PDB file of C-alpha atoms and ligand atoms in Angstrom:
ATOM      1  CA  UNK A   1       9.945 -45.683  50.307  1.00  0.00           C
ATOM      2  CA  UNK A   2       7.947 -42.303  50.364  1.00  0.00           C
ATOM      3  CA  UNK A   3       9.584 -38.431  51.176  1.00  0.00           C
ATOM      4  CA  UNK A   4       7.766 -37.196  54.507  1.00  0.00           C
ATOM      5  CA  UNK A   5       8.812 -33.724  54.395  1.00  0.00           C
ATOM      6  CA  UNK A   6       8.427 -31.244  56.932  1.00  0.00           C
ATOM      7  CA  UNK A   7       7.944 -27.370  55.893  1.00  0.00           C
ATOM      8  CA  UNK A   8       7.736 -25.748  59.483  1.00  0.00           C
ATOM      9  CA  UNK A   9       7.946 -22.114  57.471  1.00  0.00           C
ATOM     10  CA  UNK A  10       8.029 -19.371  60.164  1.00  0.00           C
ATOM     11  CA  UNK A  11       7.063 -21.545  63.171  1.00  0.00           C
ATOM     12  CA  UNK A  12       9.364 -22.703  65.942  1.00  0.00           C
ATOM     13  CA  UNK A  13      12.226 -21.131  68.104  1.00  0.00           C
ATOM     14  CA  UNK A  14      15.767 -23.331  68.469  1.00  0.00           C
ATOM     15  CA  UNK A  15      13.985 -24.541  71.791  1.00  0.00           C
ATOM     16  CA  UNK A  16      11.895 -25.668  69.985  1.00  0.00           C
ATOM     17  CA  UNK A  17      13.115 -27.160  67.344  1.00  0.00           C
ATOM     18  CA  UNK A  18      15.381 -29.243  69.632  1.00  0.00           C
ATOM     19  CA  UNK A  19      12.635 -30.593  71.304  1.00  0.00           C
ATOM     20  CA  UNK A  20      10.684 -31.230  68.496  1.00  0.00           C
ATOM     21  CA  UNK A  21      13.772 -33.591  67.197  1.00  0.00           C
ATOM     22  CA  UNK A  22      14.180 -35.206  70.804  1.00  0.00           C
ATOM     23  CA  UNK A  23      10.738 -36.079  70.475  1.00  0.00           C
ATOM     24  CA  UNK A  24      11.008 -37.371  66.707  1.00  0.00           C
ATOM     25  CA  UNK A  25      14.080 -39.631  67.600  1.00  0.00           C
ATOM     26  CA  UNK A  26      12.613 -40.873  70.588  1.00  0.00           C
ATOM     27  CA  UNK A  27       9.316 -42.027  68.402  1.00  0.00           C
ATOM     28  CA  UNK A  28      11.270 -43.071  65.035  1.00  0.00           C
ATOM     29  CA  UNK A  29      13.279 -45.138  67.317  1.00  0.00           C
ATOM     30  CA  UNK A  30      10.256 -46.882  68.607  1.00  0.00           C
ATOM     31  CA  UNK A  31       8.391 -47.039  65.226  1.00  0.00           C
ATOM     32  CA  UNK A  32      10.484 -47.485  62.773  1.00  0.00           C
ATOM     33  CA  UNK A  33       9.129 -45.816  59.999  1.00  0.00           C
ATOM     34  CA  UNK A  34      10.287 -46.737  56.266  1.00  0.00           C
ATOM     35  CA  UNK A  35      10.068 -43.357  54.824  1.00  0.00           C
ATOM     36  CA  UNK A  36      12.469 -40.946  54.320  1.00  0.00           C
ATOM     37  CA  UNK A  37      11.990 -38.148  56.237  1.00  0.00           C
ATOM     38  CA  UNK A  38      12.896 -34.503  56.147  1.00  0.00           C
ATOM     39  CA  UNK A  39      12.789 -31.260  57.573  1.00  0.00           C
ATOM     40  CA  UNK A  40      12.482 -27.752  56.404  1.00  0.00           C
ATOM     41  CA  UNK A  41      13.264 -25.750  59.635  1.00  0.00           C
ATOM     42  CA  UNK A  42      13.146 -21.518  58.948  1.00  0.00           C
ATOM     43  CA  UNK A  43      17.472 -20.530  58.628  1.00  0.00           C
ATOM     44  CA  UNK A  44      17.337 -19.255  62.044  1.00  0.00           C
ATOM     45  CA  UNK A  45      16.451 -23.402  63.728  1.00  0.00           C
ATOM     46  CA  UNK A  46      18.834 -24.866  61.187  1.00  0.00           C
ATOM     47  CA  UNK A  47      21.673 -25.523  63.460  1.00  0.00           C
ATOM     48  CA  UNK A  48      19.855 -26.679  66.524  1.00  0.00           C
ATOM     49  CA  UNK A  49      18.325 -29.247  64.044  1.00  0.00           C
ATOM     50  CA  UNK A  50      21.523 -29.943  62.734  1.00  0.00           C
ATOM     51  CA  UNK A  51      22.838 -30.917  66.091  1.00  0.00           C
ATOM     52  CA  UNK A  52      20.249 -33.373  67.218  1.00  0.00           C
ATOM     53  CA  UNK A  53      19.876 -34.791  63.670  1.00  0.00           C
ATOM     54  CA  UNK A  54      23.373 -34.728  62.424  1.00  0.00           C
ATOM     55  CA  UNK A  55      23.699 -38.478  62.981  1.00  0.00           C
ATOM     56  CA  UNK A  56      20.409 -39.515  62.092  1.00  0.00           C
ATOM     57  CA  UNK A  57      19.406 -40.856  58.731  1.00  0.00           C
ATOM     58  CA  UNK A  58      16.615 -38.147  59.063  1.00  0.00           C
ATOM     59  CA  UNK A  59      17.687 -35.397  55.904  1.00  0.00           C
ATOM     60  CA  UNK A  60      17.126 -31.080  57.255  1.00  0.00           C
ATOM     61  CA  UNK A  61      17.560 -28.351  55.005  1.00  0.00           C
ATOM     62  CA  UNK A  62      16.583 -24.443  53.818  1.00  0.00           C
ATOM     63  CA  UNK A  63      13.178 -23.169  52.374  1.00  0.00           C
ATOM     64  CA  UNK A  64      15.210 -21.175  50.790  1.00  0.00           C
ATOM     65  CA  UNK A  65      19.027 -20.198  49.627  1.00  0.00           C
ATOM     66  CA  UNK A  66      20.407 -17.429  47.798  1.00  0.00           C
ATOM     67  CA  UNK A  67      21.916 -18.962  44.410  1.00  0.00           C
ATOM     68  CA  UNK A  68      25.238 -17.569  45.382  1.00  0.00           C
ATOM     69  CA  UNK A  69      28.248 -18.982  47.663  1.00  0.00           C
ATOM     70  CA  UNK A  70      28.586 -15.854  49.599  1.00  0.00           C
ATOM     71  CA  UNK A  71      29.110 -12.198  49.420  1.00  0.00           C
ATOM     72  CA  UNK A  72      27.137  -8.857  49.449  1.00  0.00           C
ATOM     73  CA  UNK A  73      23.260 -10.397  49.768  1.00  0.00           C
ATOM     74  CA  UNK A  74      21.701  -8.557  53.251  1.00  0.00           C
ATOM     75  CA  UNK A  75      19.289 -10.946  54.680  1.00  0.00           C
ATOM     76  CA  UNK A  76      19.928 -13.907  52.792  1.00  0.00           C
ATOM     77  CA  UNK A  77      20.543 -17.817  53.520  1.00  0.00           C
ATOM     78  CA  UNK A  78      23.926 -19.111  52.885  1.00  0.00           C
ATOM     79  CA  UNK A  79      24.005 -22.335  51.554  1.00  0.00           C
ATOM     80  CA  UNK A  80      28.135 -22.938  52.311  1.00  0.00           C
ATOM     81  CA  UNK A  81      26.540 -21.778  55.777  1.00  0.00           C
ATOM     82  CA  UNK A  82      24.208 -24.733  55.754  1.00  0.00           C
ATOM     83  CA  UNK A  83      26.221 -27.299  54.202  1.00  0.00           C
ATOM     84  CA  UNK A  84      28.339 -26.722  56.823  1.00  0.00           C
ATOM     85  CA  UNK A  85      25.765 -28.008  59.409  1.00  0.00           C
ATOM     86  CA  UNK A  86      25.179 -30.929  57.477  1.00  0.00           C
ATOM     87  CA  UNK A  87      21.823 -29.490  55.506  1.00  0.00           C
ATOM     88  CA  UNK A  88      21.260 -31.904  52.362  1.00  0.00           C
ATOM     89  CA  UNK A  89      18.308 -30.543  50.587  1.00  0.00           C
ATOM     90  CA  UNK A  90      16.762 -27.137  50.061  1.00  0.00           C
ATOM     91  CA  UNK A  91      13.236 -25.964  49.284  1.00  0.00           C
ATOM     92  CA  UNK A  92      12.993 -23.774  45.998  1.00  0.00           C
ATOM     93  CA  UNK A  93       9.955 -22.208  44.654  1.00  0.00           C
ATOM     94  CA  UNK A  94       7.130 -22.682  47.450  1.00  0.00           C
ATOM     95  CA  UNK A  95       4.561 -20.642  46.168  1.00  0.00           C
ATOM     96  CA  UNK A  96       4.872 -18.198  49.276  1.00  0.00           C
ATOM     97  CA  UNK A  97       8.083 -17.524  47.490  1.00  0.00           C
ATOM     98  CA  UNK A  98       6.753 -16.764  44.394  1.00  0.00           C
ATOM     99  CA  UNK A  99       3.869 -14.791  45.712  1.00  0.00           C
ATOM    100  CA  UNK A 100       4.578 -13.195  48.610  1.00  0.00           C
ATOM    101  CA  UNK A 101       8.036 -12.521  47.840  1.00  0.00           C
ATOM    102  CA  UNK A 102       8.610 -12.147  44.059  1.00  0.00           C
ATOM    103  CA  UNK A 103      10.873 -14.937  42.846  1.00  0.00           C
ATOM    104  CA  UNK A 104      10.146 -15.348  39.182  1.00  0.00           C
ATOM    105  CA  UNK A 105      11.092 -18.624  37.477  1.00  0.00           C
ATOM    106  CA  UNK A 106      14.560 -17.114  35.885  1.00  0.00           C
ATOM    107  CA  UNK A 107      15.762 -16.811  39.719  1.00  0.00           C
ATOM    108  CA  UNK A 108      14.397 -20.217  40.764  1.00  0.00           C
ATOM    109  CA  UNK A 109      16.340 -21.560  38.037  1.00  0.00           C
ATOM    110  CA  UNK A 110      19.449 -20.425  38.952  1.00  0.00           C
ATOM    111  CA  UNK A 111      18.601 -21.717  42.485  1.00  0.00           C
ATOM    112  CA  UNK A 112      18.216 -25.348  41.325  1.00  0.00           C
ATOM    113  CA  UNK A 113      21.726 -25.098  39.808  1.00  0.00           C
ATOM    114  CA  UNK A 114      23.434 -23.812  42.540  1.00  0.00           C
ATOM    115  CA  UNK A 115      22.215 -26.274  45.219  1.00  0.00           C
ATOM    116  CA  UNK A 116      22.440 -29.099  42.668  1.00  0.00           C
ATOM    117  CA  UNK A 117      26.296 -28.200  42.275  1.00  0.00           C
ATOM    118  CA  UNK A 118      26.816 -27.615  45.568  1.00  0.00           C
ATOM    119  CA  UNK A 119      25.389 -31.031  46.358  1.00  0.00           C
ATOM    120  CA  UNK A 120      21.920 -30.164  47.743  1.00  0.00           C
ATOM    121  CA  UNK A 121      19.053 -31.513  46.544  1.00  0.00           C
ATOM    122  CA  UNK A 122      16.859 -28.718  45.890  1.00  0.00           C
ATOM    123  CA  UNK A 123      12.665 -30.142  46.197  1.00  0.00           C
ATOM    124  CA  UNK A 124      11.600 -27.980  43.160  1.00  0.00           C
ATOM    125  CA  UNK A 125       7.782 -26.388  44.235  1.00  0.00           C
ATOM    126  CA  UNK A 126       5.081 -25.924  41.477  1.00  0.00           C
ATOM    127  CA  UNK A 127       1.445 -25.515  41.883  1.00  0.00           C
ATOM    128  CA  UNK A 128      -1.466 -23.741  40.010  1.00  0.00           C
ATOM    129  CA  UNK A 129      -3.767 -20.665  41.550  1.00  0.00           C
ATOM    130  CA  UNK A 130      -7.708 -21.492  42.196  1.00  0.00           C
ATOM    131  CA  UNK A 131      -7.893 -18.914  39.391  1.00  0.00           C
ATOM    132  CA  UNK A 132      -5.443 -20.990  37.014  1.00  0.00           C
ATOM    133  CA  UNK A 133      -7.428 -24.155  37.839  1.00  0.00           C
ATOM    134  CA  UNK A 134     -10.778 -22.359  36.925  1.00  0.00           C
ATOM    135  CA  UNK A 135      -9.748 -21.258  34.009  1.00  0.00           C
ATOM    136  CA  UNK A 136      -8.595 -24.633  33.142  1.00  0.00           C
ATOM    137  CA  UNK A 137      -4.867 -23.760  32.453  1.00  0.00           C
ATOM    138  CA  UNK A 138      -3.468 -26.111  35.599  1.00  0.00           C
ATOM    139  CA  UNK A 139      -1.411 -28.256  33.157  1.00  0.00           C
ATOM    140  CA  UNK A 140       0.289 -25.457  31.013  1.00  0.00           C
ATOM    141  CA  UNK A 141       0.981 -24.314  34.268  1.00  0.00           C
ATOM    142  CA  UNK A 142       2.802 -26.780  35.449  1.00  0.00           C
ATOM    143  CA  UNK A 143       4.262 -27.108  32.564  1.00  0.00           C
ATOM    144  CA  UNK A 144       5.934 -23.666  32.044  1.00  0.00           C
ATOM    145  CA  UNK A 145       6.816 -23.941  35.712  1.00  0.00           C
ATOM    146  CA  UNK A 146       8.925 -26.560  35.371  1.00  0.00           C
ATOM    147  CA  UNK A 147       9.795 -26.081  31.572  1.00  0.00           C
ATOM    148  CA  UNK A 148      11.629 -22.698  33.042  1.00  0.00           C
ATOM    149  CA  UNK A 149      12.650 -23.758  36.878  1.00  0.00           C
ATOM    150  CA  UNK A 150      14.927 -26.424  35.668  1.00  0.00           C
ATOM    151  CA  UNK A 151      15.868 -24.737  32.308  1.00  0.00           C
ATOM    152  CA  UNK A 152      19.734 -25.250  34.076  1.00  0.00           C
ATOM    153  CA  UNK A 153      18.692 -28.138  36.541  1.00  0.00           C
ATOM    154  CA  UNK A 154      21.297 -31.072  35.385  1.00  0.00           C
ATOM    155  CA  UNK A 155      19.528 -34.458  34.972  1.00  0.00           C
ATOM    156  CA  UNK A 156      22.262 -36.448  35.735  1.00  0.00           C
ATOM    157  CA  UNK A 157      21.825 -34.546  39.367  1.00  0.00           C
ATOM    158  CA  UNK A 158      19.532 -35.398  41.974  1.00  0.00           C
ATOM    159  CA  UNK A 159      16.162 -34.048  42.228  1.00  0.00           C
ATOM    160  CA  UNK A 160      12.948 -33.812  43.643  1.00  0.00           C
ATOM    161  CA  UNK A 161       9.557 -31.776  42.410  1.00  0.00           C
ATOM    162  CA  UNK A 162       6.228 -31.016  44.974  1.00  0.00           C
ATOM    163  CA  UNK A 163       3.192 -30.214  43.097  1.00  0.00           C
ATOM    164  CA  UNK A 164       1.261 -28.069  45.749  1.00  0.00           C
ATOM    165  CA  UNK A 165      -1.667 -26.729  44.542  1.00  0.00           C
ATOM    166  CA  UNK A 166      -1.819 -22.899  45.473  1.00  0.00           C
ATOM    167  CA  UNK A 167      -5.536 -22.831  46.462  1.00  0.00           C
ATOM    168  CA  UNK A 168      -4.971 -26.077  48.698  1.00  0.00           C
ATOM    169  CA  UNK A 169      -2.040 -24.614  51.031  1.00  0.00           C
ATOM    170  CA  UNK A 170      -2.671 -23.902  54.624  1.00  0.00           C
ATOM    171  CA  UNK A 171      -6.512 -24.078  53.517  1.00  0.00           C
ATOM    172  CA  UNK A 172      -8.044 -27.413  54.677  1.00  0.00           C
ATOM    173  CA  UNK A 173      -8.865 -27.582  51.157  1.00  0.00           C
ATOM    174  CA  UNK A 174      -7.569 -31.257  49.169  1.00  0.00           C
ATOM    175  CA  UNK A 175      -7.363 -31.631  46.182  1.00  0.00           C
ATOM    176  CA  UNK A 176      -9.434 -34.750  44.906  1.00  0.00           C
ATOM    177  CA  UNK A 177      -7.940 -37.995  44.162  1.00  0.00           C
ATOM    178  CA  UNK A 178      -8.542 -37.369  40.512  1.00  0.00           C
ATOM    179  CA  UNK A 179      -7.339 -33.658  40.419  1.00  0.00           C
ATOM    180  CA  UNK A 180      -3.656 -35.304  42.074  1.00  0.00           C
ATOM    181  CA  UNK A 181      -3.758 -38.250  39.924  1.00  0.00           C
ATOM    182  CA  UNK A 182      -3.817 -36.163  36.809  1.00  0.00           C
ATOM    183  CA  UNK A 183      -1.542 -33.661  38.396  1.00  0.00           C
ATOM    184  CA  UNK A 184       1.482 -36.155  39.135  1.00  0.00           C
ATOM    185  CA  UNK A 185       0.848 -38.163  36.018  1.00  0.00           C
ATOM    186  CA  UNK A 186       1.250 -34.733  34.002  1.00  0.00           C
ATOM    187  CA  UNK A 187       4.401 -33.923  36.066  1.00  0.00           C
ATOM    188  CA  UNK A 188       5.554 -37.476  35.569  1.00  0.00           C
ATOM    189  CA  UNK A 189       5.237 -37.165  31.714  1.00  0.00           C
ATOM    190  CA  UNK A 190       6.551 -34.039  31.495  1.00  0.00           C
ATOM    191  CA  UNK A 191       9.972 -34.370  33.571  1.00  0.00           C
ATOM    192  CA  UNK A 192      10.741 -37.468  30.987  1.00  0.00           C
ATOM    193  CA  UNK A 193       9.744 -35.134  28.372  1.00  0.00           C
ATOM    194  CA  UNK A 194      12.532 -32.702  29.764  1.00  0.00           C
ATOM    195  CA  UNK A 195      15.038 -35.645  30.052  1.00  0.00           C
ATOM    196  CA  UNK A 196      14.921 -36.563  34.111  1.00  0.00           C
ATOM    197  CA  UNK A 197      15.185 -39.531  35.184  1.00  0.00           C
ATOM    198  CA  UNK A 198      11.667 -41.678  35.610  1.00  0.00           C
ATOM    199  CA  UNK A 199      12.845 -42.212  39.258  1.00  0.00           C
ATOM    200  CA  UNK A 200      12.630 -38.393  39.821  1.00  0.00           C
ATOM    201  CA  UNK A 201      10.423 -38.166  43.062  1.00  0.00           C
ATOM    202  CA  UNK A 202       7.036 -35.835  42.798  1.00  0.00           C
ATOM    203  CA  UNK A 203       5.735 -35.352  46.087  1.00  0.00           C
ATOM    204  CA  UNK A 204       2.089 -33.440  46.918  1.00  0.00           C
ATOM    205  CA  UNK A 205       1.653 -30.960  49.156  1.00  0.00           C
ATOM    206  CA  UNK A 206      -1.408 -28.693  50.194  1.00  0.00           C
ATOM    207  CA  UNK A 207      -3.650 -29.918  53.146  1.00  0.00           C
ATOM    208  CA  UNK A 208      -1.786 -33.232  54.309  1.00  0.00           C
ATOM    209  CA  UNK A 209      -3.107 -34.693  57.619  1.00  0.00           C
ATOM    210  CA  UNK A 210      -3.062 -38.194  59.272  1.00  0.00           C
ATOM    211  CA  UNK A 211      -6.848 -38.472  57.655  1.00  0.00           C
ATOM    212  CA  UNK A 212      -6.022 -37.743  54.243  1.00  0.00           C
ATOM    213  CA  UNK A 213      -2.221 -39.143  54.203  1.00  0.00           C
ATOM    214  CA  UNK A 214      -2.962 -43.056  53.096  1.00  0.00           C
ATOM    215  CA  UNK A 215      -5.721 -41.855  50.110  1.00  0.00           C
ATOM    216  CA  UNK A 216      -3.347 -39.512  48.871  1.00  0.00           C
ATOM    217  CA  UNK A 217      -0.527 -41.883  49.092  1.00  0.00           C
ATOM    218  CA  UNK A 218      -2.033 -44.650  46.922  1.00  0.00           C
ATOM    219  CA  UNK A 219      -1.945 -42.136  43.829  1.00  0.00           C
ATOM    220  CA  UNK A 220       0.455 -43.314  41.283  1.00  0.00           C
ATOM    221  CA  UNK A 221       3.518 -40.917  40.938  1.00  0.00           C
ATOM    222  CA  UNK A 222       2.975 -39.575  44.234  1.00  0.00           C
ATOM    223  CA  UNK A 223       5.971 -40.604  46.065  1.00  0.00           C
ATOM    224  CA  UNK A 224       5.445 -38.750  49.551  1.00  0.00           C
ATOM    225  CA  UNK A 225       4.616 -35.446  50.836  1.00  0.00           C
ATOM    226  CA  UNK A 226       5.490 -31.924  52.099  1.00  0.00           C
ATOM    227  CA  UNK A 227       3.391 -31.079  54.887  1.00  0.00           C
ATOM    228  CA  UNK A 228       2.946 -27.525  56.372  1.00  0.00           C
ATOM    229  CA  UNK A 229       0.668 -27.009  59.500  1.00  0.00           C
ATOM    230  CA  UNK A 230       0.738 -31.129  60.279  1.00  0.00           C
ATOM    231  CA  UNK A 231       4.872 -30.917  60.546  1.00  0.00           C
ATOM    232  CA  UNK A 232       4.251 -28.838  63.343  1.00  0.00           C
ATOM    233  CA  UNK A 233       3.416 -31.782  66.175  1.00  0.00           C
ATOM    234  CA  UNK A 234       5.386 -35.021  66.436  1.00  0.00           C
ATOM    235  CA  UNK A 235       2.537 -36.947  66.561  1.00  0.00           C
ATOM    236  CA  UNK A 236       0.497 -35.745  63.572  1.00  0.00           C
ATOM    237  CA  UNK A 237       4.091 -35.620  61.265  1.00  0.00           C
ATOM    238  CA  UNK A 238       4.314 -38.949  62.468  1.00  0.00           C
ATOM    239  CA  UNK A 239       0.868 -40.166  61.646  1.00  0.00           C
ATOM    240  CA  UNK A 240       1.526 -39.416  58.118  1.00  0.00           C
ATOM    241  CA  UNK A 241       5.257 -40.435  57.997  1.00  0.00           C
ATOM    242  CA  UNK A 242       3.717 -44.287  58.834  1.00  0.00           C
ATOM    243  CA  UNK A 243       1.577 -44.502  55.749  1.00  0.00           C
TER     244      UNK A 243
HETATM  245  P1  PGA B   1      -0.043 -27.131  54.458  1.00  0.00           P
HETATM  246  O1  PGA B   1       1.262 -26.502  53.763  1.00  0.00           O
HETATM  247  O2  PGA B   1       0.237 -28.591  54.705  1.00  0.00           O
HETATM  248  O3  PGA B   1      -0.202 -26.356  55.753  1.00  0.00           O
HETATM  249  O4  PGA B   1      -1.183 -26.936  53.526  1.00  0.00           O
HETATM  250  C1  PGA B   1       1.951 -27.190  52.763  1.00  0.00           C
HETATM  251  C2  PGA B   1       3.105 -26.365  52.228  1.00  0.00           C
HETATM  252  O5  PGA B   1       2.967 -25.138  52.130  1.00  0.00           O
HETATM  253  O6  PGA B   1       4.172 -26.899  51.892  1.00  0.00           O
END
């Protein structure tokens, strides 16, 4: 069984997100898929999801939390708030995080902790630049990212990790089945190395479409996928939830 997840970032209105779900239900209940699937709706869609999915064994949850309960943090996502709709997993480290927004690998790791004692699984984002890749440094890359992300991640706790190259978000670009294949098998090697479990799921993101989804899917260690701009429509999130 494979991880579809859906990263809708700052698309959708409640409206729409509702609809979106009625639609999913409607189609999983036809289809039948054996994946597990999940979706990343922005804070604001949370809830609606939350009530149409509540009772579904389809899993919703942040892109992002703050890594404390509650208190004095303007603009930030509870994640007592969430768990209180039912959210099970949370997004930490997307690379739009890290760039566009600043969170440096000390935060990220305190992120992982939180959510993993709260009882959220946080899906832990890593991913090299174009820049990092040409200057062949991709692996130690990856391997500082996660060496310092789950510095206080507990092992005995559930996680997940999406290698998403940087250059192949939102960009059409794939990366080859060689560049993912050495990717996950890195990953794979390197979470043991670390002391989490062998079961630990490493999903790829960066570029997924119905086209691509079955290649990409055949790649040992990858063990499903977080899709931006194809999460968007039922049908195409669907396509690649059937692989
Ligand atoms: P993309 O986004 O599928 O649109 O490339 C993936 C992601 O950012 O998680």
């Amino acid at each position: 069984m494979k991880i579809i997840a859906a990263n809708w970032k700052l698309h959708k209105t409640p409206a729409e997100a509702r609809e979106f779900c009625d639609q999913l239900l409607h189609q999983v209940s036809k289809i039948k898929p054996k994946n597990q699937l999940m979706i990343f709706p922005s804070a604001f869609c949370l809830e609606a999801v939350s009530e149409k999915l509540k009772t579904s064994s389809i899993q919703y949850g942040f892109q992002n939390i703050h890594f404390e309960a509650q208190g004095a943090f303007t603009g930030e996502n509870s994640a007592t708030a969430g768990l209180s709709v039912g959210a099970q997993v949370a997004l930490v480290g997307h690379s739009e995080r890290r760039s566009l927004f600043h969170e440096k690998d000390e935060v990220l790791a305190k992120k992982v902790k939180f959510l993993q004692e709260q009882g959220v699984t946080p899906v832990f984002c890593i991913g090299e630049t174009l820049a990092e890749r040409e200057s062949e440094r991709t692996m130690e890359v990856l391997e500082h990212q996660l060496r310092e992300g789950l510095k206080l991640a507990s092992a005995q706790k559930s996680l997940v990790v999406a290698y998403e190259p940087v250059w192949a978000i939102g960009t059409g670009k794939v990366a080859s089945f060689d560049q993912v294949e050495e990717a996950h098998r890195e990953v794979h090697r390197i979470l043991m190395g670390l002391g989490f479990s062998s079961a630990t799921p490493i999903l790829y993101g960066g570029s997924v479409k119905p086209e691509n989804a079955s290649q990409l899917a055949s790649i040992p260690h990858v063990h499903g996928f977080l899709i931006g701009g194809a999460s968007l429509q039922v049908e195409s999130y669907l396509a690649i939830a059937s692989v």
